[in-house]
């Protein structure tokens, strides 16, 4: 089965074609970073308008680059949530309409299920069951995954998501948008001995997270290290960036270790935008080595939003017989536990 995947939940238009026998046949991404940069964050209305302009040309491009025609497509998968409602409506509207015009089935895909299954596009896919750490701009979740659609939420962020905390802290440091990767780059020049940030919610049992306090801690550290009215020097910024990143990474490591203990599982999938972070990857590699566990990540370009993960997840659900009716809707919020097992 050959599936066209469409992702428009936030600030990237992602298109891909996945074949259940041949694997990924083509994919392309249009990032809206330049469009939102002046505003320091995603402007939902601008995001929707840009998806309107980019989605169809990108679908044409991916079909052409894959040497395929519309008639070669057996189904259409589109992200139906969670995300920005207007942005989701664009991909869902185009996806459902194309499926109707091409007389093939359509399926609505959950964005976080897409992230969660993204490591299955790699050569050594993880076997079920496993623990998944989902770390994106909108979500931080630990999930026990027994199969596709069999998700038990073990813990989640009670306030800011990990990526959101990266972005907000980067903004405070004046680093620009999107802050996560920029802050991570600056942190490479940081002195690890200078500041120590807390590891929130690790001193009590449980697998929930809270990252909003780290942002305040970063702000207080900035104020405490300002010389009169002078802007912060670059080295202090780098030291704060590293202390912040280390606190997020170590907190995630502590919780993953706990999740291994609680579930008895020894496979860990890490996905979502923050899984591109190299500091996080090297510490998670160490954790898994120490615990005789296996760790799985998507390739770097499929950590952040993309069409390939949606085409893949949609393909699995279409193969299992799932179908979207002729009507369609999107959900800005959509708990993953509501998904049907396949
Ligand atoms: O999964 P994603 O593309 O979008 C959502 O579903 O939210 O994740 C985007 C998030 C942003 O907050 C971005 O700053 C963060 O992932 N991110 C990173 C890195 N690359 C992306 N955070 C830390 N280090 C990185 N290298
Ligand atoms: Zn995402």
Short mmCIF file of C-alpha atoms and ligand atoms in Angstrom, two decimals:
data_model
loop_
_atom_site.label_atom_id
_atom_site.label_comp_id
_atom_site.label_asym_id
_atom_site.label_seq_id
_atom_site.Cartn_x
_atom_site.Cartn_y
_atom_site.Cartn_z
CA UNK A 1 0.00 0.00 0.00
CA UNK A 2 1.37 3.38 -1.03
CA UNK A 3 0.35 6.29 1.17
CA UNK A 4 0.62 10.05 0.79
CA UNK A 5 1.24 11.70 4.18
CA UNK A 6 0.43 15.35 4.93
CA UNK A 7 1.62 17.19 8.05
CA UNK A 8 0.47 20.77 8.74
CA UNK A 9 -0.09 20.86 12.52
CA UNK A 10 2.24 23.76 13.28
CA UNK A 11 4.95 25.63 11.39
CA UNK A 12 6.18 23.07 8.85
CA UNK A 13 4.46 21.72 5.78
CA UNK A 14 5.63 18.10 5.53
CA UNK A 15 4.77 15.77 2.65
CA UNK A 16 5.90 12.16 2.10
CA UNK A 17 5.04 8.96 0.28
CA UNK A 18 5.48 5.70 2.18
CA UNK A 19 5.10 2.25 0.62
CA UNK A 20 4.38 -0.69 2.93
CA UNK A 21 6.77 -2.90 0.89
CA UNK A 22 9.38 -0.49 -0.43
CA UNK A 23 9.55 1.95 2.49
CA UNK A 24 9.88 5.70 2.10
CA UNK A 25 9.69 6.73 -1.57
CA UNK A 26 10.01 10.47 -1.19
CA UNK A 27 9.55 13.35 1.20
CA UNK A 28 9.88 17.13 1.38
CA UNK A 29 9.55 19.77 4.03
CA UNK A 30 8.82 23.47 3.89
CA UNK A 31 9.78 25.27 7.11
CA UNK A 32 8.04 28.51 8.12
CA UNK A 33 10.90 29.61 10.41
CA UNK A 34 11.65 32.75 8.36
CA UNK A 35 7.95 33.69 8.31
CA UNK A 36 7.61 33.65 12.12
CA UNK A 37 11.12 34.77 13.10
CA UNK A 38 10.23 38.47 13.39
CA UNK A 39 7.49 37.63 15.90
CA UNK A 40 9.66 35.37 18.09
CA UNK A 41 7.16 32.52 17.83
CA UNK A 42 4.52 30.91 15.62
CA UNK A 43 1.68 33.21 14.51
CA UNK A 44 -1.22 30.78 13.93
CA UNK A 45 -3.00 32.75 11.20
CA UNK A 46 0.22 33.20 9.21
CA UNK A 47 0.95 29.49 9.63
CA UNK A 48 -2.45 28.50 8.18
CA UNK A 49 -2.12 30.86 5.22
CA UNK A 50 1.33 29.55 4.40
CA UNK A 51 0.14 25.92 4.54
CA UNK A 52 -2.61 26.89 2.06
CA UNK A 53 0.04 28.13 -0.36
CA UNK A 54 2.61 25.36 0.11
CA UNK A 55 0.76 22.07 0.58
CA UNK A 56 -0.39 21.34 -3.00
CA UNK A 57 2.86 22.42 -4.72
CA UNK A 58 4.82 20.29 -2.24
CA UNK A 59 2.60 17.27 -2.96
CA UNK A 60 3.25 17.77 -6.68
CA UNK A 61 6.98 18.05 -6.02
CA UNK A 62 7.13 14.84 -3.98
CA UNK A 63 5.09 12.92 -6.57
CA UNK A 64 7.41 14.17 -9.34
CA UNK A 65 10.61 13.45 -7.41
CA UNK A 66 9.36 9.93 -6.64
CA UNK A 67 8.46 9.34 -10.28
CA UNK A 68 4.85 8.73 -9.29
CA UNK A 69 1.42 9.91 -10.42
CA UNK A 70 -1.73 10.47 -8.44
CA UNK A 71 -3.03 7.12 -9.73
CA UNK A 72 -0.14 5.36 -7.93
CA UNK A 73 -1.39 6.48 -4.50
CA UNK A 74 -3.55 4.00 -2.54
CA UNK A 75 -4.48 6.19 0.42
CA UNK A 76 -4.03 9.60 2.04
CA UNK A 77 -3.00 10.20 5.65
CA UNK A 78 -3.17 13.65 7.21
CA UNK A 79 -2.47 15.01 10.69
CA UNK A 80 -5.81 15.71 12.40
CA UNK A 81 -4.41 16.85 15.77
CA UNK A 82 -3.17 17.86 18.22
CA UNK A 83 -1.92 21.21 16.95
CA UNK A 84 -3.07 24.61 15.72
CA UNK A 85 -6.69 24.21 14.59
CA UNK A 86 -6.42 26.44 11.51
CA UNK A 87 -3.16 24.87 10.38
CA UNK A 88 -4.58 21.37 10.86
CA UNK A 89 -7.69 22.28 8.84
CA UNK A 90 -5.54 23.02 5.81
CA UNK A 91 -3.85 19.60 5.71
CA UNK A 92 -7.02 17.77 6.70
CA UNK A 93 -9.12 19.59 4.09
CA UNK A 94 -6.62 19.00 1.31
CA UNK A 95 -5.95 15.41 2.38
CA UNK A 96 -9.59 14.40 2.65
CA UNK A 97 -10.47 16.11 -0.64
CA UNK A 98 -7.60 14.53 -2.57
CA UNK A 99 -8.58 11.09 -1.27
CA UNK A 100 -12.14 11.74 -2.46
CA UNK A 101 -10.98 12.96 -5.86
CA UNK A 102 -8.60 10.01 -6.28
CA UNK A 103 -11.18 7.55 -4.96
CA UNK A 104 -8.86 6.13 -2.30
CA UNK A 105 -9.32 5.87 1.49
CA UNK A 106 -8.26 8.61 3.90
CA UNK A 107 -7.13 8.33 7.50
CA UNK A 108 -6.75 10.92 10.26
CA UNK A 109 -3.41 10.63 12.05
CA UNK A 110 -2.50 11.69 15.59
CA UNK A 111 0.60 13.90 15.42
CA UNK A 112 2.23 12.38 18.54
CA UNK A 113 1.60 8.84 17.31
CA UNK A 114 3.47 9.95 14.20
CA UNK A 115 6.43 11.08 16.32
CA UNK A 116 6.26 7.92 18.43
CA UNK A 117 6.41 5.60 15.41
CA UNK A 118 9.06 7.62 13.51
CA UNK A 119 11.97 5.36 14.66
CA UNK A 120 10.21 2.53 12.79
CA UNK A 121 11.28 4.17 9.53
CA UNK A 122 14.89 3.27 10.39
CA UNK A 123 16.82 0.10 9.57
CA UNK A 124 16.57 -1.43 13.05
CA UNK A 125 13.04 -0.61 14.21
CA UNK A 126 12.14 -1.14 17.87
CA UNK A 127 9.99 -4.16 18.74
CA UNK A 128 6.96 -3.79 21.02
CA UNK A 129 6.66 -3.34 23.95
CA UNK A 130 8.80 -0.30 24.74
CA UNK A 131 8.87 2.88 26.77
CA UNK A 132 8.57 6.06 24.68
CA UNK A 133 9.80 9.47 25.76
CA UNK A 134 8.06 12.06 23.57
CA UNK A 135 9.75 15.43 23.80
CA UNK A 136 8.40 18.06 21.41
CA UNK A 137 7.47 21.72 21.49
CA UNK A 138 3.95 20.96 22.69
CA UNK A 139 4.31 17.72 24.65
CA UNK A 140 6.56 15.91 27.11
CA UNK A 141 5.24 12.43 27.80
CA UNK A 142 6.44 9.04 28.98
CA UNK A 143 4.31 6.31 27.46
CA UNK A 144 4.28 2.53 27.75
CA UNK A 145 3.74 1.27 24.21
CA UNK A 146 2.45 -2.30 23.89
CA UNK A 147 1.52 -1.99 20.21
CA UNK A 148 0.19 0.58 17.77
CA UNK A 149 -2.65 2.36 19.56
CA UNK A 150 -1.89 0.60 22.86
CA UNK A 151 -0.62 3.52 24.87
CA UNK A 152 -0.45 3.82 28.63
CA UNK A 153 0.50 7.30 29.78
CA UNK A 154 3.11 6.94 32.53
CA UNK A 155 3.77 10.63 33.07
CA UNK A 156 3.64 14.03 31.40
CA UNK A 157 4.56 17.65 31.84
CA UNK A 158 2.27 19.54 34.20
CA UNK A 159 3.24 22.87 32.62
CA UNK A 160 5.74 23.72 29.83
CA UNK A 161 6.83 20.98 27.43
CA UNK A 162 10.60 20.40 27.21
CA UNK A 163 10.86 22.04 23.77
CA UNK A 164 8.71 24.96 24.93
CA UNK A 165 11.06 25.47 27.92
CA UNK A 166 14.04 25.47 25.52
CA UNK A 167 12.31 28.01 23.28
CA UNK A 168 11.26 30.33 26.12
CA UNK A 169 14.68 30.24 27.81
CA UNK A 170 16.37 30.91 24.48
CA UNK A 171 14.08 33.89 23.93
CA UNK A 172 15.01 35.30 27.36
CA UNK A 173 18.68 34.94 26.44
CA UNK A 174 17.95 36.85 23.22
CA UNK A 175 18.84 33.90 20.99
CA UNK A 176 16.02 34.06 18.45
CA UNK A 177 13.49 31.54 17.17
CA UNK A 178 13.19 28.57 17.22
CA UNK A 179 15.28 28.60 20.36
CA UNK A 180 15.92 24.90 21.08
CA UNK A 181 18.65 24.19 18.51
CA UNK A 182 20.22 27.68 18.92
CA UNK A 183 20.42 27.31 22.71
CA UNK A 184 21.87 23.80 22.32
CA UNK A 185 24.60 25.15 20.03
CA UNK A 186 25.51 27.94 22.45
CA UNK A 187 25.57 25.45 25.35
CA UNK A 188 28.53 23.71 23.67
CA UNK A 189 30.67 26.70 24.70
CA UNK A 190 29.36 26.69 28.29
CA UNK A 191 31.38 26.01 31.42
CA UNK A 192 29.68 23.10 33.25
CA UNK A 193 31.12 24.16 36.63
CA UNK A 194 29.65 27.66 36.74
CA UNK A 195 25.92 27.19 37.43
CA UNK A 196 23.78 24.34 38.69
CA UNK A 197 20.05 24.39 37.93
CA UNK A 198 17.54 22.19 39.83
CA UNK A 199 16.19 18.87 38.45
CA UNK A 200 12.45 19.56 38.91
CA UNK A 201 10.20 16.89 40.44
CA UNK A 202 12.96 14.30 40.79
CA UNK A 203 12.92 14.40 44.60
CA UNK A 204 9.44 12.85 44.76
CA UNK A 205 8.07 9.65 43.25
CA UNK A 206 6.26 9.58 39.91
CA UNK A 207 6.95 10.19 36.25
CA UNK A 208 5.43 13.64 35.72
CA UNK A 209 7.54 16.63 34.68
CA UNK A 210 7.53 20.37 35.34
CA UNK A 211 9.88 22.58 33.35
CA UNK A 212 8.43 26.08 33.79
CA UNK A 213 10.45 26.69 37.00
CA UNK A 214 13.72 26.26 35.07
CA UNK A 215 12.83 29.23 32.92
CA UNK A 216 12.38 31.38 36.05
CA UNK A 217 15.63 29.99 37.44
CA UNK A 218 17.37 31.03 34.22
CA UNK A 219 15.85 34.53 34.46
CA UNK A 220 16.99 34.94 38.09
CA UNK A 221 20.47 33.72 37.17
CA UNK A 222 20.59 36.25 34.33
CA UNK A 223 19.63 39.11 36.68
CA UNK A 224 22.08 38.02 39.35
CA UNK A 225 24.94 38.04 36.84
CA UNK A 226 24.22 41.34 35.11
CA UNK A 227 26.85 44.06 35.57
CA UNK A 228 24.88 47.28 36.08
CA UNK A 229 22.78 47.83 32.95
CA UNK A 230 25.20 46.06 30.61
CA UNK A 231 23.85 43.21 28.48
CA UNK A 232 24.97 39.72 29.55
CA UNK A 233 28.33 38.71 28.14
CA UNK A 234 28.41 35.82 25.69
CA UNK A 235 30.23 33.44 28.05
CA UNK A 236 27.64 33.92 30.81
CA UNK A 237 24.87 33.27 28.27
CA UNK A 238 26.61 30.06 27.20
CA UNK A 239 27.07 28.98 30.84
CA UNK A 240 23.37 29.56 31.56
CA UNK A 241 22.40 27.73 28.35
CA UNK A 242 24.48 24.71 29.37
CA UNK A 243 23.19 24.67 32.97
CA UNK A 244 19.61 24.84 31.64
CA UNK A 245 20.15 22.12 29.03
CA UNK A 246 21.89 19.86 31.56
CA UNK A 247 19.00 20.26 34.02
CA UNK A 248 16.42 19.29 31.35
CA UNK A 249 18.53 16.37 30.10
CA UNK A 250 19.32 14.99 33.58
CA UNK A 251 15.67 15.28 34.62
CA UNK A 252 14.62 13.31 31.53
CA UNK A 253 17.34 10.70 32.21
CA UNK A 254 16.20 10.24 35.84
CA UNK A 255 12.58 9.77 34.74
CA UNK A 256 13.47 7.29 31.98
CA UNK A 257 15.46 5.25 34.48
CA UNK A 258 12.41 5.25 36.76
CA UNK A 259 10.18 4.22 33.84
CA UNK A 260 12.45 1.20 33.16
CA UNK A 261 12.09 0.18 36.80
CA UNK A 262 8.34 0.72 36.92
CA UNK A 263 7.53 -1.13 33.67
CA UNK A 264 10.28 -3.77 33.68
CA UNK A 265 10.88 -2.88 30.02
CA UNK A 266 14.32 -2.47 28.49
CA UNK A 267 13.64 -0.71 25.19
CA UNK A 268 13.38 3.06 24.95
CA UNK A 269 12.15 5.14 22.02
CA UNK A 270 12.93 8.88 22.14
CA UNK A 271 11.15 11.06 19.59
CA UNK A 272 9.90 14.60 18.96
CA UNK A 273 11.92 17.75 18.24
CA UNK A 274 14.07 17.67 21.39
CA UNK A 275 15.24 14.12 20.54
CA UNK A 276 17.54 15.84 18.01
CA UNK A 277 19.52 17.23 20.98
CA UNK A 278 23.00 15.65 21.03
CA UNK A 279 23.55 16.18 24.76
CA UNK A 280 20.28 14.33 25.42
CA UNK A 281 21.25 11.53 23.03
CA UNK A 282 24.66 10.94 24.57
CA UNK A 283 23.27 10.83 28.13
CA UNK A 284 20.42 8.52 27.09
CA UNK A 285 22.92 6.26 25.31
CA UNK A 286 24.87 6.03 28.59
CA UNK A 287 21.73 5.34 30.63
CA UNK A 288 20.70 2.52 28.32
CA UNK A 289 24.19 1.02 28.31
CA UNK A 290 24.23 0.99 32.12
CA UNK A 291 20.79 -0.63 32.21
CA UNK A 292 21.32 -3.17 29.44
CA UNK A 293 18.60 -1.45 27.47
CA UNK A 294 18.26 -0.51 23.80
CA UNK A 295 17.55 3.03 22.71
CA UNK A 296 15.96 4.08 19.40
CA UNK A 297 15.74 7.53 17.81
CA UNK A 298 14.40 8.78 14.49
CA UNK A 299 17.05 10.07 12.07
CA UNK A 300 17.71 13.76 12.83
CA UNK A 301 15.46 15.17 10.11
CA UNK A 302 12.52 13.07 11.36
CA UNK A 303 12.88 14.19 15.01
CA UNK A 304 11.12 17.46 14.25
CA UNK A 305 7.83 17.62 12.34
CA UNK A 306 7.75 15.87 8.97
CA UNK A 307 5.42 14.14 6.54
CA UNK A 308 7.19 10.76 6.64
CA UNK A 309 6.03 9.92 10.16
CA UNK A 310 2.43 10.76 9.20
CA UNK A 311 2.58 8.66 6.02
CA UNK A 312 4.02 5.75 8.04
CA UNK A 313 1.51 5.94 10.93
CA UNK A 314 -1.37 6.41 8.48
CA UNK A 315 -0.22 3.43 6.42
CA UNK A 316 -0.29 1.16 9.49
CA UNK A 317 -3.83 2.29 10.32
CA UNK A 318 -5.08 1.98 6.73
CA UNK A 319 -3.58 -1.52 6.51
CA UNK A 320 -5.54 -2.36 9.67
CA UNK A 321 -8.73 -1.22 7.92
CA UNK A 322 -9.18 2.16 9.55
CA UNK A 323 -11.01 4.66 7.34
CA UNK A 324 -12.07 8.28 7.69
CA UNK A 325 -15.63 8.99 6.50
CA UNK A 326 -16.33 11.68 3.93
CA UNK A 327 -16.65 14.24 6.72
CA UNK A 328 -13.54 15.40 8.53
CA UNK A 329 -12.63 17.34 11.62
CA UNK A 330 -9.50 18.31 13.52
CA UNK A 331 -8.68 18.39 17.23
CA UNK A 332 -6.42 21.00 18.79
CA UNK A 333 -6.26 18.71 21.85
CA UNK A 334 -6.41 14.95 21.52
CA UNK A 335 -5.23 12.58 24.27
CA UNK A 336 -3.25 9.75 22.67
CA UNK A 337 -4.90 7.19 24.93
CA UNK A 338 -8.16 7.69 22.99
CA UNK A 339 -6.64 6.07 19.90
CA UNK A 340 -7.87 2.63 18.91
CA UNK A 341 -5.51 -0.33 19.12
CA UNK A 342 -4.76 -2.00 15.80
O1 LIG B 1 8.31 17.89 17.33
P1 LIG B 1 8.50 19.30 16.95
O2 LIG B 1 9.10 19.63 15.61
O3 LIG B 1 7.16 20.10 17.01
C1 LIG B 1 6.13 19.81 17.91
O4 LIG B 1 5.41 18.81 17.72
O5 LIG B 1 6.05 20.60 18.90
O6 LIG B 1 9.38 19.95 18.11
C2 LIG B 1 9.83 21.26 18.05
C3 LIG B 1 10.57 21.57 19.34
C4 LIG B 1 10.90 23.05 19.48
O7 LIG B 1 10.54 23.45 20.80
C5 LIG B 1 12.40 23.10 19.26
O8 LIG B 1 13.03 24.15 19.93
C6 LIG B 1 12.83 21.76 19.82
O9 LIG B 1 11.83 20.87 19.38
N1 LIG B 1 14.15 21.34 19.31
C7 LIG B 1 15.25 21.21 20.10
C8 LIG B 1 16.32 20.82 19.25
N2 LIG B 1 15.82 20.72 17.98
C9 LIG B 1 14.49 21.04 18.05
N3 LIG B 1 15.41 21.38 21.42
C10 LIG B 1 16.64 21.18 21.93
N4 LIG B 1 17.72 20.81 21.18
C11 LIG B 1 17.61 20.62 19.85
N5 LIG B 1 18.66 20.25 19.12
ZN1 LIG B 2 5.74 17.57 16.40
#
